[in-house]
XYZ file of N, CA, C and O in Angstrom:
532
model
N 174.924 56.593 100.095
C 174.265 57.860 99.856
C 173.558 57.871 98.494
O 172.638 58.633 98.304
N 174.000 57.005 97.590
C 173.366 56.936 96.277
C 171.909 56.510 96.390
O 171.049 57.023 95.689
N 171.631 55.562 97.293
C 170.236 55.116 97.479
C 169.379 56.250 97.996
O 168.224 56.395 97.593
N 169.924 57.024 98.922
C 169.174 58.173 99.450
C 168.784 59.113 98.315
O 167.628 59.520 98.213
N 169.754 59.446 97.490
C 169.485 60.354 96.368
C 168.460 59.762 95.411
O 167.561 60.464 94.955
N 168.575 58.473 95.121
C 167.637 57.819 94.217
C 166.219 57.836 94.769
O 165.248 57.881 94.018
N 166.103 57.814 96.106
C 164.790 57.850 96.756
C 164.292 59.277 96.977
O 163.195 59.480 97.481
N 165.126 60.255 96.620
C 164.751 61.647 96.835
C 164.837 62.056 98.290
O 164.156 62.989 98.723
N 165.688 61.357 99.046
C 165.842 61.648 100.470
C 167.204 62.258 100.750
O 168.158 62.053 100.002
N 167.257 62.988 101.836
C 168.507 63.592 102.273
C 168.602 63.423 103.778
O 167.611 63.617 104.494
N 169.778 63.020 104.251
C 169.946 62.884 105.698
C 169.907 64.266 106.337
O 170.602 65.179 105.885
N 169.115 64.429 107.371
C 169.060 65.720 108.051
C 170.317 65.952 108.879
O 171.039 65.011 109.225
N 170.576 67.202 109.179
C 171.632 67.559 110.115
C 170.973 67.607 111.481
O 169.994 68.327 111.679
N 171.472 66.796 112.393
C 170.873 66.749 113.729
C 171.417 67.888 114.577
O 172.628 68.108 114.624
N 170.516 68.597 115.205
C 170.905 69.728 116.042
C 171.642 69.233 117.276
O 171.261 68.230 117.877
N 172.707 69.903 117.634
C 173.454 69.541 118.826
C 172.716 69.957 120.092
O 171.912 70.885 120.091
N 172.959 69.223 121.156
C 172.330 69.516 122.437
C 173.306 69.094 123.526
O 173.759 67.945 123.554
N 173.613 70.004 124.407
C 174.587 69.715 125.463
C 174.100 68.640 126.430
O 174.898 68.009 127.124
N 172.805 68.394 126.485
C 172.243 67.450 127.452
C 171.778 66.144 126.826
O 171.228 65.293 127.504
N 171.979 65.981 125.535
C 171.433 64.826 124.832
C 172.439 64.351 123.798
O 172.948 65.140 123.004
N 172.720 63.068 123.790
C 173.628 62.489 122.804
C 172.802 61.682 121.802
O 172.013 60.829 122.195
N 172.983 61.944 120.520
C 172.252 61.203 119.488
C 172.739 59.765 119.361
O 172.007 58.902 118.904
N 173.978 59.516 119.766
C 174.532 58.167 119.671
C 175.673 58.002 120.668
O 176.219 58.979 121.173
N 175.967 56.748 120.923
C 177.106 56.433 121.778
C 177.757 55.164 121.254
O 177.074 54.163 121.009
N 179.065 55.197 121.099
C 179.809 54.027 120.642
C 180.143 53.143 121.838
O 180.564 53.630 122.888
N 179.917 51.842 121.668
C 180.278 50.843 122.672
C 180.948 49.706 121.912
O 180.295 49.001 121.141
N 182.247 49.559 122.117
C 183.037 48.580 121.365
C 182.843 48.832 119.869
O 183.050 49.939 119.410
N 182.427 47.833 119.121
C 182.276 48.004 117.677
C 180.831 48.337 117.284
O 180.494 48.330 116.110
N 180.004 48.635 118.280
C 178.603 48.964 118.017
C 178.318 50.404 118.397
O 179.044 51.008 119.176
N 177.254 50.918 117.821
C 176.757 52.219 118.268
C 175.309 52.047 118.692
O 174.591 51.200 118.166
N 174.922 52.817 119.654
C 173.545 52.829 120.131
C 172.985 54.205 119.814
O 173.556 55.221 120.207
N 171.874 54.208 119.094
C 171.228 55.457 118.697
C 170.162 55.792 119.731
O 169.336 54.946 120.077
N 170.182 57.018 120.206
C 169.158 57.467 121.141
C 167.833 57.606 120.417
O 167.785 57.712 119.194
N 166.763 57.626 121.181
C 165.442 57.808 120.601
C 165.382 59.073 119.766
O 165.956 60.097 120.126
N 164.716 58.985 118.650
C 164.618 60.121 117.734
C 163.156 60.511 117.556
O 162.287 59.653 117.429
N 162.925 61.784 117.547
C 161.605 62.328 117.259
C 161.617 62.873 115.836
O 162.682 63.098 115.262
N 160.452 63.120 115.270
C 160.408 63.586 113.881
C 160.701 65.088 113.756
O 159.833 65.886 113.430
N 161.955 65.441 114.023
C 162.402 66.825 113.843
C 162.996 67.006 112.462
O 163.676 66.125 111.942
N 162.751 68.152 111.872
C 163.408 68.570 110.642
C 163.792 70.026 110.813
O 162.936 70.861 111.097
N 165.065 70.301 110.672
C 165.586 71.672 110.820
C 165.164 72.297 112.146
O 164.781 73.470 112.203
N 165.172 71.487 113.208
C 164.842 71.984 114.537
C 163.353 72.136 114.817
O 162.970 72.600 115.882
N 162.516 71.741 113.870
C 161.068 71.875 114.025
C 160.450 70.486 114.173
O 160.701 69.603 113.351
N 159.646 70.301 115.210
C 158.932 69.042 115.400
C 157.819 68.969 114.363
O 156.936 69.829 114.321
N 157.863 67.937 113.511
C 156.927 67.835 112.393
C 155.514 67.456 112.818
O 154.565 67.706 112.084
N 155.375 66.819 113.949
C 154.053 66.432 114.410
C 154.144 65.716 115.736
O 155.181 65.196 116.111
N 153.033 65.723 116.436
C 152.945 65.010 117.706
C 151.483 64.764 118.018
O 150.602 65.373 117.424
N 151.254 63.849 118.922
C 149.889 63.546 119.320
C 149.700 62.050 119.457
O 150.632 61.260 119.299
N 148.497 61.657 119.744
C 148.149 60.263 119.963
C 147.511 59.713 118.690
O 146.549 60.282 118.169
N 148.072 58.597 118.200
C 147.551 57.974 116.984
C 146.168 57.393 117.296
O 145.969 56.727 118.303
N 145.236 57.674 116.426
C 143.860 57.254 116.644
C 143.016 58.370 117.243
O 141.802 58.250 117.348
N 143.655 59.459 117.618
C 142.920 60.621 118.129
C 143.330 61.854 117.333
O 142.633 62.228 116.398
N 144.462 62.456 117.638
C 144.892 63.659 116.900
C 145.662 63.326 115.628
O 145.777 64.167 114.740
N 146.208 62.133 115.562
C 147.082 61.752 114.447
C 146.499 60.535 113.732
O 146.184 59.531 114.377
N 146.364 60.634 112.410
C 145.876 59.517 111.609
C 146.994 58.556 111.246
O 148.181 58.861 111.414
N 146.640 57.411 110.733
C 147.596 56.367 110.390
C 148.644 56.860 109.393
O 149.842 56.677 109.607
N 148.229 57.479 108.297
C 149.187 57.915 107.269
C 150.153 58.958 107.807
O 151.349 58.917 107.496
N 149.671 59.877 108.625
C 150.553 60.874 109.226
C 151.540 60.199 110.167
O 152.734 60.506 110.155
N 151.059 59.256 110.975
C 151.940 58.532 111.897
C 153.021 57.776 111.134
O 154.177 57.733 111.559
N 152.665 57.195 109.999
C 153.639 56.476 109.187
C 154.711 57.421 108.648
O 155.900 57.097 108.653
N 154.305 58.588 108.176
C 155.281 59.564 107.674
C 156.198 60.046 108.799
O 157.404 60.217 108.590
N 155.637 60.267 109.977
C 156.457 60.694 111.112
C 157.432 59.590 111.519
O 158.596 59.870 111.849
N 156.998 58.343 111.479
C 157.874 57.209 111.797
C 159.014 57.116 110.787
O 160.163 56.842 111.158
N 158.715 57.339 109.525
C 159.767 57.326 108.500
C 160.791 58.420 108.762
O 161.987 58.210 108.610
N 160.317 59.587 109.179
C 161.260 60.667 109.444
C 162.117 60.353 110.670
O 163.303 60.685 110.701
N 161.532 59.715 111.679
C 162.323 59.283 112.838
C 163.423 58.326 112.400
O 164.568 58.427 112.859
N 163.095 57.389 111.520
C 164.092 56.430 111.018
C 165.187 57.156 110.234
O 166.366 56.815 110.350
N 164.808 58.165 109.468
C 165.790 58.953 108.730
C 166.726 59.677 109.706
O 167.946 59.729 109.493
N 166.176 60.192 110.799
C 167.007 60.830 111.817
C 167.950 59.817 112.466
O 169.096 60.146 112.789
N 167.482 58.590 112.661
C 168.356 57.534 113.205
C 169.512 57.265 112.253
O 170.656 57.096 112.702
N 169.234 57.214 110.967
C 170.309 57.014 109.990
C 171.301 58.171 110.027
O 172.512 57.955 109.904
N 170.806 59.392 110.204
C 171.701 60.548 110.299
C 172.616 60.417 111.507
O 173.815 60.706 111.427
N 172.064 59.963 112.636
C 172.882 59.759 113.841
C 173.913 58.661 113.601
O 175.068 58.762 114.040
N 173.514 57.609 112.886
C 174.443 56.516 112.587
C 175.591 57.003 111.708
O 176.755 56.633 111.935
N 175.297 57.833 110.739
C 176.347 58.375 109.871
C 177.259 59.305 110.667
O 178.475 59.306 110.457
N 176.699 60.067 111.589
C 177.552 60.892 112.458
C 178.553 60.023 113.201
O 179.713 60.379 113.344
N 178.092 58.876 113.670
C 178.943 57.989 114.464
C 179.912 57.193 113.596
O 181.080 57.035 113.961
N 179.438 56.686 112.457
C 180.226 55.767 111.630
C 180.979 56.469 110.505
O 181.939 55.933 109.993
N 180.490 57.639 110.104
C 181.134 58.372 109.035
C 180.699 57.959 107.639
O 181.018 58.630 106.675
N 179.980 56.835 107.532
C 179.631 56.320 106.219
C 178.389 55.442 106.335
O 178.347 54.522 107.155
N 177.405 55.690 105.518
C 176.164 54.919 105.538
C 176.388 53.459 105.143
O 175.682 52.566 105.601
N 177.409 53.198 104.321
C 177.687 51.825 103.886
C 178.120 50.920 105.038
O 178.047 49.703 104.921
N 178.548 51.488 106.139
C 178.992 50.700 107.290
C 177.860 50.409 108.268
O 178.050 49.685 109.230
N 176.689 50.958 108.029
C 175.573 50.834 108.966
C 174.835 49.519 108.752
O 174.437 49.188 107.636
N 174.651 48.771 109.839
C 173.843 47.558 109.860
C 172.902 47.646 111.052
O 173.342 47.983 112.153
N 171.655 47.338 110.857
C 170.671 47.414 111.933
C 170.680 46.095 112.700
O 170.539 45.025 112.115
N 170.819 46.185 114.009
C 170.774 45.002 114.865
C 169.421 44.918 115.557
O 168.820 43.860 115.649
N 168.939 46.050 116.018
C 167.647 46.082 116.700
C 167.033 47.461 116.523
O 167.742 48.465 116.479
N 165.721 47.473 116.428
C 165.001 48.737 116.311
C 163.807 48.684 117.257
O 163.065 47.698 117.269
N 163.640 49.725 118.026
C 162.476 49.844 118.898
C 161.618 50.983 118.379
O 162.125 52.065 118.103
N 160.338 50.740 118.249
C 159.405 51.768 117.800
C 158.324 51.911 118.853
O 157.663 50.942 119.204
N 158.175 53.108 119.365
C 157.146 53.397 120.359
C 156.023 54.162 119.672
O 156.273 55.166 119.013
N 154.802 53.687 119.830
C 153.649 54.320 119.213
C 152.658 54.673 120.317
O 152.090 53.781 120.951
N 152.464 55.953 120.548
C 151.439 56.398 121.500
C 150.111 56.361 120.773
O 149.937 57.011 119.744
N 149.171 55.573 121.299
C 147.915 55.405 120.586
C 146.746 55.276 121.557
O 146.932 55.014 122.741
N 145.564 55.437 120.997
C 144.350 55.245 121.794
C 144.163 53.751 122.054
O 144.706 52.914 121.310
N 143.385 53.394 123.087
C 143.186 51.974 123.399
C 142.558 51.169 122.261
O 142.828 49.985 122.130
N 141.767 51.819 121.411
C 141.093 51.080 120.337
C 141.871 51.061 119.021
O 141.443 50.440 118.055
N 143.040 51.707 118.978
C 143.861 51.695 117.758
C 144.669 50.407 117.746
O 145.415 50.116 118.667
N 144.541 49.615 116.705
C 145.214 48.329 116.654
C 146.200 48.168 115.516
O 146.578 47.049 115.190
N 146.635 49.284 114.935
C 147.514 49.205 113.763
C 148.922 49.730 114.052
O 149.585 50.267 113.164
N 149.388 49.551 115.284
C 150.723 50.025 115.650
C 151.790 49.430 114.736
O 152.762 50.100 114.376
N 151.614 48.163 114.343
C 152.615 47.520 113.492
C 152.726 48.214 112.136
O 153.797 48.251 111.541
N 151.634 48.784 111.653
C 151.690 49.505 110.375
C 152.490 50.800 110.507
O 153.158 51.220 109.566
N 152.442 51.416 111.675
C 153.257 52.605 111.923
C 154.729 52.197 111.977
O 155.585 52.781 111.322
N 155.024 51.155 112.757
C 156.404 50.683 112.896
C 156.957 50.183 111.566
O 158.132 50.413 111.251
N 156.123 49.508 110.780
C 156.586 48.996 109.491
C 157.034 50.115 108.560
O 157.920 49.915 107.733
N 156.446 51.286 108.680
C 156.856 52.411 107.836
C 158.315 52.767 108.097
O 159.072 53.056 107.161
N 158.733 52.718 109.370
C 160.136 52.977 109.707
C 161.019 51.855 109.168
O 162.078 52.105 108.586
N 160.583 50.610 109.343
C 161.338 49.460 108.837
C 161.499 49.535 107.326
O 162.581 49.275 106.782
N 160.429 49.891 106.639
C 160.463 49.963 105.181
C 161.450 51.020 104.701
O 162.160 50.814 103.723
N 161.515 52.149 105.395
C 162.477 53.179 105.011
C 163.899 52.644 105.157
O 164.736 52.833 104.271
N 164.170 51.954 106.263
C 165.512 51.400 106.466
C 165.865 50.401 105.375
O 166.993 50.392 104.872
N 164.913 49.570 104.967
C 165.157 48.601 103.904
C 165.373 49.316 102.573
O 166.264 48.958 101.797
N 164.585 50.354 102.295
C 164.752 51.121 101.063
C 166.144 51.732 100.980
O 166.764 51.751 99.921
N 166.635 52.240 102.106
C 167.922 52.937 102.115
C 169.097 51.966 102.216
O 170.079 52.103 101.488
N 168.997 50.979 103.093
C 170.128 50.088 103.353
C 170.096 48.818 102.517
O 171.082 48.104 102.437
N 168.956 48.527 101.930
C 168.811 47.297 101.171
C 168.224 46.203 102.037
O 168.173 46.303 103.260
N 167.779 45.164 101.388
C 167.151 44.041 102.083
C 168.193 43.264 102.869
O 169.269 42.991 102.384
N 167.836 42.926 104.093
C 168.692 42.104 104.938
C 167.907 40.850 105.299
O 166.898 40.551 104.689
N 168.353 40.169 106.317
C 167.615 39.001 106.805
C 166.373 39.427 107.561
O 165.690 38.618 108.143
N 166.113 40.702 107.583
C 164.964 41.241 108.316
C 165.434 42.394 109.168
O 166.596 42.488 109.517
N 164.550 43.295 109.467
C 164.877 44.387 110.371
C 164.325 44.004 111.728
O 163.117 44.069 111.952
N 165.198 43.533 112.617
C 164.717 43.010 113.888
C 164.286 44.114 114.836
O 164.648 45.260 114.673
N 163.525 43.719 115.801
C 163.196 44.651 116.858
C 161.729 44.681 117.177
O 160.891 44.560 116.294
N 161.448 44.801 118.437
C 160.055 44.853 118.860
C 159.411 46.181 118.509
O 160.077 47.182 118.333
N 158.107 46.148 118.419
C 157.321 47.355 118.210
C 156.481 47.528 119.468
O 155.728 46.633 119.833
N 156.630 48.613 120.147
C 155.963 48.830 121.413
C 154.860 49.869 121.277
O 155.096 50.942 120.727
N 153.711 49.550 121.762
C 152.578 50.486 121.712
C 152.224 50.908 123.130
O 152.397 50.150 124.081
N 151.740 52.095 123.237
C 151.295 52.616 124.535
C 149.842 53.028 124.415
O 149.520 54.204 124.385
N 148.932 52.053 124.307
C 147.515 52.409 124.202
C 147.061 53.165 125.437
O 147.494 52.878 126.552
N 146.197 54.104 125.220
C 145.642 54.856 126.324
C 146.441 56.071 126.726
O 146.126 56.727 127.697
N 147.518 56.398 125.967
C 148.285 57.605 126.280
C 147.400 58.824 126.065
O 146.591 58.867 125.170
N 147.564 59.786 126.883
C 146.738 60.991 126.776
C 147.465 62.103 126.108
O 148.471 62.473 126.195
């Protein structure tokens, strides 16, 4: 939590939902459900990157999604020091001509590295959905 404070970040409180689980424990691992960029129950932004959403906005939204993932991990583990990333999936809805999906995904990866420290890498594919409407 010291790194969060040093970065001027605070883990959000994730709103409960009877139909949605933010995480699930399986043996010694936890699986975090997909996170959207919500803060205090408000969706911070949405749209298709390259049309309604610019690169910098998409990067900020991706960082907030990663912060929400960390909040879910702390809910499950009780302590941020116990969190290790095994895989990360980033979905970017974008126009067919937008080719910078990796820059959006990297913003989430960079936040995780800033908070958790450098590891052997933050693994995981980055998935783009060009042509989403």
